[in-house]
Tab-separated table of C-alpha atoms and ligand atoms in Angstrom:
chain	number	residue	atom	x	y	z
A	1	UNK	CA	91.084	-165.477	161.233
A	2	UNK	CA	87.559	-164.849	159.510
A	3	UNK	CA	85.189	-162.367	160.993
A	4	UNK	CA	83.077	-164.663	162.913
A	5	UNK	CA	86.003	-166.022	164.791
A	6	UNK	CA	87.090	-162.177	165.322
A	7	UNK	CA	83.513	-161.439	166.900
A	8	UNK	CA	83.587	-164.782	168.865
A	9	UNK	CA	86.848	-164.240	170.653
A	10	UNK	CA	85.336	-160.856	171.765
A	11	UNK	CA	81.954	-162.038	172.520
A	12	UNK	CA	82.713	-165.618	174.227
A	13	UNK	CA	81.532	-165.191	177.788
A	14	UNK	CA	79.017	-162.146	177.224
A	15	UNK	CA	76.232	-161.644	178.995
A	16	UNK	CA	72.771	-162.343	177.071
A	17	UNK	CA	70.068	-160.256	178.433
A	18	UNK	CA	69.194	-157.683	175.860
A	19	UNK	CA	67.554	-154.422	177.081
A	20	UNK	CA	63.986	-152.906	174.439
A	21	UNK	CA	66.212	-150.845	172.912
A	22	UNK	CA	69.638	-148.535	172.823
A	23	UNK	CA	70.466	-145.360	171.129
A	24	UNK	CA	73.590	-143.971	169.697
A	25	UNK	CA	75.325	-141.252	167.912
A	26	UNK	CA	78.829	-140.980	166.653
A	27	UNK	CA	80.115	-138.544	164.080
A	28	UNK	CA	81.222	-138.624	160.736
A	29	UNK	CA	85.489	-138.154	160.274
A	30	UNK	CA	87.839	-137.134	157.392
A	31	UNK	CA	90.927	-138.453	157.465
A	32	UNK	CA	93.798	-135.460	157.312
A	33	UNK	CA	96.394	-138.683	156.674
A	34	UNK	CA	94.904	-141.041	154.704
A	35	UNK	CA	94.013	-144.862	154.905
A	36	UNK	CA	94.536	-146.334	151.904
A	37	UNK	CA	95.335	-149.962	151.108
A	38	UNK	CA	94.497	-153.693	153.125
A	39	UNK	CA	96.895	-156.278	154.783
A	40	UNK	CA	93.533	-158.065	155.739
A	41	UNK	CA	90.612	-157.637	153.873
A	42	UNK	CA	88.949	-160.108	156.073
A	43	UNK	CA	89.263	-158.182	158.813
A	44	UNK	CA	89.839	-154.868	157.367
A	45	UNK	CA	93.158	-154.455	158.733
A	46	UNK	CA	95.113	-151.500	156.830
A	47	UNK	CA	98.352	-151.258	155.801
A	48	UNK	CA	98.690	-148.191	157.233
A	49	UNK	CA	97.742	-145.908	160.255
A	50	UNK	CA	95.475	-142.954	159.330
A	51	UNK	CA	94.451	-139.814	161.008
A	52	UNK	CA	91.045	-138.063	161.325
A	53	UNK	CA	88.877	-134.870	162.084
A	54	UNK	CA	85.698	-135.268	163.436
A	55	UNK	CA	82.792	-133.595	162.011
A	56	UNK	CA	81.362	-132.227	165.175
A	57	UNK	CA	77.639	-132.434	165.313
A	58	UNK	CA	77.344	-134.197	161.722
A	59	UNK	CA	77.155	-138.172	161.972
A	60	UNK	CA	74.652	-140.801	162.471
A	61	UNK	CA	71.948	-141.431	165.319
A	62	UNK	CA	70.809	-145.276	165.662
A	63	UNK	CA	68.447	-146.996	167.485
A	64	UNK	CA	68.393	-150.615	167.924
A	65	UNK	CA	64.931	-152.490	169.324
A	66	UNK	CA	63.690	-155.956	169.892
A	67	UNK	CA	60.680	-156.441	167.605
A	68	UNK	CA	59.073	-159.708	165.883
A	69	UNK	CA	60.973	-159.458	162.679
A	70	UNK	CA	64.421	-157.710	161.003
A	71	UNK	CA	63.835	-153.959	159.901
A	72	UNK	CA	65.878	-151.426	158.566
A	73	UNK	CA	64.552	-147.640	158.213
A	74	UNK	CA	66.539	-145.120	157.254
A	75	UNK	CA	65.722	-141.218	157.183
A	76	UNK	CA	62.241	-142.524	158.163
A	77	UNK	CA	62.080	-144.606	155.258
A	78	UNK	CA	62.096	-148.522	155.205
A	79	UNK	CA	64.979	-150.148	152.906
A	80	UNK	CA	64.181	-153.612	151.862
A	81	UNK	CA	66.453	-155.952	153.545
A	82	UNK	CA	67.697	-157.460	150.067
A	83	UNK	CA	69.084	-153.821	149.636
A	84	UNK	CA	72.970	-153.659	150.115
A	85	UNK	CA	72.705	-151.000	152.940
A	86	UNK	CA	69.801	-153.064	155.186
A	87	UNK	CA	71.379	-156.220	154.213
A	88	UNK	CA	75.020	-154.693	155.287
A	89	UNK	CA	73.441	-153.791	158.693
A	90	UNK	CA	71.554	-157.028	159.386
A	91	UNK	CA	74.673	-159.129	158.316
A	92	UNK	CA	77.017	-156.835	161.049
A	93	UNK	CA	74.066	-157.624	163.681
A	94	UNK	CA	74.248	-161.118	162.700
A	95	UNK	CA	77.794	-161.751	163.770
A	96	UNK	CA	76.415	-160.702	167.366
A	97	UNK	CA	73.793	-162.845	167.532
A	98	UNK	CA	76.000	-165.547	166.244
A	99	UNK	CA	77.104	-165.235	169.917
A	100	UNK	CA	74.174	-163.738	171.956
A	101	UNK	CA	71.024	-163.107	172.424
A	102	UNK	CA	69.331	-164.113	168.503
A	103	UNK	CA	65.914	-162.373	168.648
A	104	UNK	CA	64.627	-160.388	165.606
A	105	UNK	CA	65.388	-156.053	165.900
A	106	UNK	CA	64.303	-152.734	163.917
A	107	UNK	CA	67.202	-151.002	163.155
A	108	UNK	CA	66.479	-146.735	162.956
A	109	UNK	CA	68.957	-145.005	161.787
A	110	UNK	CA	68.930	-141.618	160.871
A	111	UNK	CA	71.880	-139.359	159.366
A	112	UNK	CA	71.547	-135.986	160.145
A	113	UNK	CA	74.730	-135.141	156.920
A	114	UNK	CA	73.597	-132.690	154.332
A	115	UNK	CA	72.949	-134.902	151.024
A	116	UNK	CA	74.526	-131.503	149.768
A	117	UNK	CA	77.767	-132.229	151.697
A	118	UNK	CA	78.273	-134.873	148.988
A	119	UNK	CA	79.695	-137.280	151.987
A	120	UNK	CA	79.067	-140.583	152.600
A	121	UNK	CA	78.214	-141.975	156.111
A	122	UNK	CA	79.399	-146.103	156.313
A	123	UNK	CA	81.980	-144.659	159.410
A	124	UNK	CA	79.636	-142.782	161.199
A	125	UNK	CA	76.826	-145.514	160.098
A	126	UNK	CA	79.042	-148.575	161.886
A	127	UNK	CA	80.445	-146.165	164.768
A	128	UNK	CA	76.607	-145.802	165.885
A	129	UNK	CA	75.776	-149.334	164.849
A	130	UNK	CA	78.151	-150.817	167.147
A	131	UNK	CA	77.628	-148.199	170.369
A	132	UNK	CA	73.921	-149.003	170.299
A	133	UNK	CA	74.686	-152.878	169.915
A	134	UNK	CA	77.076	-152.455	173.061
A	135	UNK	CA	74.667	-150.947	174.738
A	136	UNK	CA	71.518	-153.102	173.537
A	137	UNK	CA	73.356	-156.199	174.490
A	138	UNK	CA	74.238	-154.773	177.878
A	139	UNK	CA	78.175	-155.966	176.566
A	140	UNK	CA	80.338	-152.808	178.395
A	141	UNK	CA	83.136	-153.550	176.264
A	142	UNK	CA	85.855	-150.661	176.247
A	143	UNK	CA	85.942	-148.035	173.331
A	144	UNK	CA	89.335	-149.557	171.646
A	145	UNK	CA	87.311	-153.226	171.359
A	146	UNK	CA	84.256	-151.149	169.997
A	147	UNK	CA	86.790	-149.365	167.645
A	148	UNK	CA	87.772	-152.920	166.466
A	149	UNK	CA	84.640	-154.306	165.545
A	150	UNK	CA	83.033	-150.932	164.377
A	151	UNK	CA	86.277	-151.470	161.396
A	152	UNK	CA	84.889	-154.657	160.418
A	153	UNK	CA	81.530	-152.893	159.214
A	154	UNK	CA	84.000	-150.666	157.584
A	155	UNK	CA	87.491	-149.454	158.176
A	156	UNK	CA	86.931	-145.483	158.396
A	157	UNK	CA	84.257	-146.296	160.939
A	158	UNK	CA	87.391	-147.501	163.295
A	159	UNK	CA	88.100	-143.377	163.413
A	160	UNK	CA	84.158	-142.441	164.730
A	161	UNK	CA	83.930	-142.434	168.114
A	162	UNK	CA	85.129	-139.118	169.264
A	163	UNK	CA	85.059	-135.557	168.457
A	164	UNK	CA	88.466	-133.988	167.145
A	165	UNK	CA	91.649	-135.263	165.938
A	166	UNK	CA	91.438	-139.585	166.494
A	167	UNK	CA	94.437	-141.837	165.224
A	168	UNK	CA	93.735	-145.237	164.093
A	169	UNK	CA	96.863	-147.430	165.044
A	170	UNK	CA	97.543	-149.683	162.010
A	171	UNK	CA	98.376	-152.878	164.859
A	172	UNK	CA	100.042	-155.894	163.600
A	173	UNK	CA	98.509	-158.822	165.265
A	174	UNK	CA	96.587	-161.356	163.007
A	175	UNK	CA	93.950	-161.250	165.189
A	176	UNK	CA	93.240	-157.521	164.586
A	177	UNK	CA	92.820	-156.460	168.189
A	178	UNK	CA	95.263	-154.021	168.106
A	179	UNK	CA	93.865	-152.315	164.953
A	180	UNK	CA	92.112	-149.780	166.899
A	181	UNK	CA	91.588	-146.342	167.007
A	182	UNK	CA	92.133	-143.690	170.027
A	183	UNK	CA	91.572	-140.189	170.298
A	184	UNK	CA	94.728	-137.587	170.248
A	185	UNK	CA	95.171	-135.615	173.436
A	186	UNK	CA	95.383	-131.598	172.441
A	187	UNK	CA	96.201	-128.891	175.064
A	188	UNK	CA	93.072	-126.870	176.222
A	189	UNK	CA	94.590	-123.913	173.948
A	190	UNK	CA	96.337	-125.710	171.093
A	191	UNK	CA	95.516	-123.628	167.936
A	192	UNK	CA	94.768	-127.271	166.581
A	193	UNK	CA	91.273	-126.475	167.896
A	194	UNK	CA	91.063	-123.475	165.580
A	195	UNK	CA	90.688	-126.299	162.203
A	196	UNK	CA	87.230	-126.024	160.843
A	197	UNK	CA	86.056	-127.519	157.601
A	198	UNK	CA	84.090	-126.337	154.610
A	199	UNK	CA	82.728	-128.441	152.377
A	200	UNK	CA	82.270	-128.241	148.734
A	201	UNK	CA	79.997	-130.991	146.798
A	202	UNK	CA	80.955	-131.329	143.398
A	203	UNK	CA	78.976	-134.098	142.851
A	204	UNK	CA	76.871	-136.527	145.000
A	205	UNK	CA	76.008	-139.341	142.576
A	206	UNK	CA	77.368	-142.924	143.852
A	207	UNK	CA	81.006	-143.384	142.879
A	208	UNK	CA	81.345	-146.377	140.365
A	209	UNK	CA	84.026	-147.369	141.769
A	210	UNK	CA	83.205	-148.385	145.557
A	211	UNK	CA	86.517	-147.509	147.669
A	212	UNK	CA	86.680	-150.879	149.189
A	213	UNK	CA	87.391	-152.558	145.733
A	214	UNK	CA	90.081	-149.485	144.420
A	215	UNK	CA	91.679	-149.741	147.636
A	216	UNK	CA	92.142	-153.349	146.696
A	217	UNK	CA	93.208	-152.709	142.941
A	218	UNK	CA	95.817	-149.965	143.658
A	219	UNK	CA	97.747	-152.480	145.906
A	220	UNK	CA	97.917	-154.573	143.155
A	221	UNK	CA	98.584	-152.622	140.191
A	222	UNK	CA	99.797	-149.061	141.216
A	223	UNK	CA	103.822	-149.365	140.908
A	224	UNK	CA	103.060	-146.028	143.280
A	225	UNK	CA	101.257	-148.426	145.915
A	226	UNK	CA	105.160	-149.087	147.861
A	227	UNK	CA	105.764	-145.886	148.020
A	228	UNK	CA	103.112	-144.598	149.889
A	229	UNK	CA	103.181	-147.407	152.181
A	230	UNK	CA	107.330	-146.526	152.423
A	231	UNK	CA	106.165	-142.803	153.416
A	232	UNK	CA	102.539	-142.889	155.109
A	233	UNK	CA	103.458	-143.896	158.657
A	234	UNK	CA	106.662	-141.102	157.845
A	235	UNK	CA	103.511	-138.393	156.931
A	236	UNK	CA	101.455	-139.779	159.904
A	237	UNK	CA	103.969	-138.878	162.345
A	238	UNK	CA	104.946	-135.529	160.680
A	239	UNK	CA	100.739	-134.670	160.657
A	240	UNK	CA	100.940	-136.090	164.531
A	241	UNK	CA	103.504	-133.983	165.094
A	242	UNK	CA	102.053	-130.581	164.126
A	243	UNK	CA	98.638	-131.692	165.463
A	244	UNK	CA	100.293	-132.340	169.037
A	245	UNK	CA	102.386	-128.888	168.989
A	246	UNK	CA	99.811	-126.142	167.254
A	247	UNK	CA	101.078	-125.550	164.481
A	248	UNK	CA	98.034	-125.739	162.174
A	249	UNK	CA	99.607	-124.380	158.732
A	250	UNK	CA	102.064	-127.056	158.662
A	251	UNK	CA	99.112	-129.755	159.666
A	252	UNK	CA	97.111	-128.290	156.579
A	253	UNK	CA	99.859	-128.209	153.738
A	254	UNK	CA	100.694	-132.112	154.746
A	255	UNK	CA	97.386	-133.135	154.841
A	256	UNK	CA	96.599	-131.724	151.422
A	257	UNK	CA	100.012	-133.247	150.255
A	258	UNK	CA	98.864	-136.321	151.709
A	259	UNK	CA	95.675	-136.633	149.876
A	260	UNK	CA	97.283	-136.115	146.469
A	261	UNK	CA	99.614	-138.288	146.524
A	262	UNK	CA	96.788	-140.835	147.526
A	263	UNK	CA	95.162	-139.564	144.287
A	264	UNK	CA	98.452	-140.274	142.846
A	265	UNK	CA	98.493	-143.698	143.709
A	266	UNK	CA	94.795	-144.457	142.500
A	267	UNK	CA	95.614	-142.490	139.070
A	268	UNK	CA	98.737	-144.964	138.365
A	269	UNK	CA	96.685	-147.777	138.983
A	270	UNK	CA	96.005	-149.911	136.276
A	271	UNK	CA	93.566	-149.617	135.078
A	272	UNK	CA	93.192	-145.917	136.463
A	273	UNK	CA	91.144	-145.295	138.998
A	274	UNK	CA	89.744	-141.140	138.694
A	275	UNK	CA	87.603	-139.824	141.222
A	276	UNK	CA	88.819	-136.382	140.201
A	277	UNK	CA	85.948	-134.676	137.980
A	278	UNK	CA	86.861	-131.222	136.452
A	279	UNK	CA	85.119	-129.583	138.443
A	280	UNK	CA	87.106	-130.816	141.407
A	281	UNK	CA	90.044	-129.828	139.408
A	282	UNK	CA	88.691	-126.201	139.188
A	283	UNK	CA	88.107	-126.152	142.762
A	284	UNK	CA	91.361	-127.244	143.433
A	285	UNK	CA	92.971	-124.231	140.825
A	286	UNK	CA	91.147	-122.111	142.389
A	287	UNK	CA	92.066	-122.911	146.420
A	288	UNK	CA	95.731	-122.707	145.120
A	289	UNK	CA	94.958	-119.277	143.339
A	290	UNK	CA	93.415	-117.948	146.476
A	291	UNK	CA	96.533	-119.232	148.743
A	292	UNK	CA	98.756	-116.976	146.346
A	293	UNK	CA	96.938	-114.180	146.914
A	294	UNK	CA	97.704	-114.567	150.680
A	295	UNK	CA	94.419	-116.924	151.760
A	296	UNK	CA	95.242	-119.674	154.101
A	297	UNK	CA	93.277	-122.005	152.386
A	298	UNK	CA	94.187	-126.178	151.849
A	299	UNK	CA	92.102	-129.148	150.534
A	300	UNK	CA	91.433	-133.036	151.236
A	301	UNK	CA	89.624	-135.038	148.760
A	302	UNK	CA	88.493	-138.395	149.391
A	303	UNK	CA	87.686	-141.599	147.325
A	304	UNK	CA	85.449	-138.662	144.980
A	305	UNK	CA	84.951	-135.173	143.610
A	306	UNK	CA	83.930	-133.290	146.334
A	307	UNK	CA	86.711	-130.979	148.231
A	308	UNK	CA	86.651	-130.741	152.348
A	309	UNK	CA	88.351	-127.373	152.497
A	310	UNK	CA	90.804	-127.111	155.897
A	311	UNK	CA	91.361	-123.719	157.559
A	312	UNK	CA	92.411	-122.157	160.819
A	313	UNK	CA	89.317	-120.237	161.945
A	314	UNK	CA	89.060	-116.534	160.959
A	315	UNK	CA	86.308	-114.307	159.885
A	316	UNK	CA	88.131	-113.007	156.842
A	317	UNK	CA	89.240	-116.608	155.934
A	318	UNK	CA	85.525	-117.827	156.652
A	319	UNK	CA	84.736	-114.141	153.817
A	320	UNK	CA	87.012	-115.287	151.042
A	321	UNK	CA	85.391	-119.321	151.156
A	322	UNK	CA	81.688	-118.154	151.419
A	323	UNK	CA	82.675	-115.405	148.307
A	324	UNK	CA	84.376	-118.513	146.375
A	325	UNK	CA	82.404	-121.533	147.389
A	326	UNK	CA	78.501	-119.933	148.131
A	327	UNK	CA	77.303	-123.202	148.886
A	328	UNK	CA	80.132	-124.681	151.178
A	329	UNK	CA	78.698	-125.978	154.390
A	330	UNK	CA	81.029	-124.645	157.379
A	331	UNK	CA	81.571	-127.604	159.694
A	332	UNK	CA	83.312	-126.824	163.550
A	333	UNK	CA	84.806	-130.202	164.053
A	334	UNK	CA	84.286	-129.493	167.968
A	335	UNK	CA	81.229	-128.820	168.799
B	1	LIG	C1	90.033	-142.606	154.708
B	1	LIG	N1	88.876	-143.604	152.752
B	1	LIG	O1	91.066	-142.677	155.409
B	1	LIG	C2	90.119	-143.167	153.308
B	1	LIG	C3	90.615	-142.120	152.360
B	1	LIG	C4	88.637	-143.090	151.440
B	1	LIG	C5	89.849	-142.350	151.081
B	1	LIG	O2	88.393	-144.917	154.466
B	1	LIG	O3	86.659	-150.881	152.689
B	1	LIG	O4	84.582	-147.028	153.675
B	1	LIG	O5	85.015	-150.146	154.430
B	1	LIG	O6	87.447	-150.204	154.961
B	1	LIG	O7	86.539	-146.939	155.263
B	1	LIG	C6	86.846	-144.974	152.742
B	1	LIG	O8	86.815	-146.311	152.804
B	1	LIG	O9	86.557	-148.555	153.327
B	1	LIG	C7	88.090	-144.508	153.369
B	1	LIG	P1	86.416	-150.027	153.877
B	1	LIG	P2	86.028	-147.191	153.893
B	1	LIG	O10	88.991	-142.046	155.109
């Protein structure tokens, strides 16, 4: 199936009377068990299940409105539609209007992450791009259908729709309807709720190699590429597990194993693929120095060099980061 099948089977029947306009939010995630590798890079269909943390109040506001010809602004600033981020966004509207409604739109979108926070936003970008075309196009279709087609603008952005912990089910059809993520249900006083997130830019300068493309080349030369396929849905459950019951220091050590041994499988690629700078390996000596000396402290690191630094929320663990890493933004994933 290509993508414009995929968005016709959903859209066949839809209503087409467009409203002015429709805002959305959604908020940025981090996956705590990574998603890593394609069965479907059509359709962005992973080969494994991941799991994510919200980042609360960071993410990305959109606006979508009729108008007399394509636009793209972002930050208040308009990006020429031949650039690779306007010309992403107008080819993901496109496979709507395919099926509806085909009239010309200004696309505002506005991400409210700290350039400091070294992040990048393409899951809370498609998460909002996607709400506000559900709502522009009047389409009511239910969040796990929303979580489909937000992972065809980009898989991560499957994982944006909701604050907290969400799990993105790998699925298995062809069709990649059941590739869809769903929120994971946490007792009013699970310590779970007690993860925050600090994070520590190491560098912000756009990685050379894009993740979509090393995902692609560490399936198919990283002899290590089996073996975390073999263990990630093993890992997802364990992270599930400790998620679901509270027990927060467990859910930390995994997910920093976790992310490793994705770096792991990128590093035995071959060519290697690095995202690692020494800096990032400094950081990373010095989290493990400060958990010797008694600091709950653990790490993710994404497709780059900057650290997302995990802890259970305390004011002396909160001391020891902002004494270590001055200019860490503190992010509460739930509010
Ligand atoms: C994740 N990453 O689970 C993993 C961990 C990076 C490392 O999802 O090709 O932008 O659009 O599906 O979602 C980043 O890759 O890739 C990512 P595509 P995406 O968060």
């Amino acid at each position: 199936m290509n993508k414009q099948e995929f968005f016709r089977q959903i859209l066949r029947g839809k209503a087409n009377s467009p409203r002015d306009n429709a805002t959305a939010f959604a908020p940025s995630n981090i996956a705590l068990a990574k998603y890593w590798g394609k069965r479907d890079t059509e359709l962005n269909l992973p080969c494994n299940s991941s799991i994510s943390i919200s980042l609360g109040s960071l993410g990305t506001k959109t606006t979508l409105r009729a108008s007399n010809q394509d636009r793209v602004v972002l930050n208040g600033e308009e990006i020429p539609l031949d650039k690779p981020f306007a010309a992403k966004i107008i080819n993901f509207l496109d496979y709507f209007r395919a099926n509806l409604w085909q009239g010309a739109m200004e696309v505002i979108t506005e991400n409210n992450i700290p350039t400091a926070a070294g992040l990048a936003s393409s899951a809370s970008g498609f998460a909002a791009l996607t709400l506000a075309a559900n709502d522009f196009w009047n389409l009511d279709l239910d969040t796990k259908t929303l979580s489909a087609i937000a992972r065809i603008g980009s898989g991560s952005a499957a994982r944006s729709f909701w604050q907290g912990f969400v799990k993105w089910q790998r699925g298995k059809n062809p069709d990649g309807l059941d590739s869809y993520a769903e929120p994971l249900a946490l007792a009013e006083n699970s310590p779970s709720r007690n993860l925050r997130l600090a994070l520590v830019k190491i560098d912000e300068k756009a990685k050379k190699n894009p993740s979509r493309d090393a995902m692609i080349h560490s399936a198919k030369t990283s002899p290590y590429f089996s073996a975390w396929i073999a263990t990630a849905e093993i890992e997802l459950h364990k992270i599930e597990a400790a998620i679901t019951s509270g027990n927060i220091q467990e859910l930390l050590q995994l997910a920093e194993s976790n992310a490793l041994a994705m770096h792991a499988v990128m590093l035995a690629s071959r060519p290697s693929l690095l995202y690692l700078q020494a800096e990032s390996i400094v950081a990373i000596k010095k989290v493990w120095d400060l958990r010797e000396h008694g600091a709950e402290i653990f790490f993710t690191i994404d497709a780059g060099p900057n650290l997302k630094l995990l802890f259970e929320e305390n004011a002396d663990t909160r001391a020891i980061i902002e004494n270590n890493f001055p200019s860490a933004i503190f992010v509460n994933p739930f509010a």
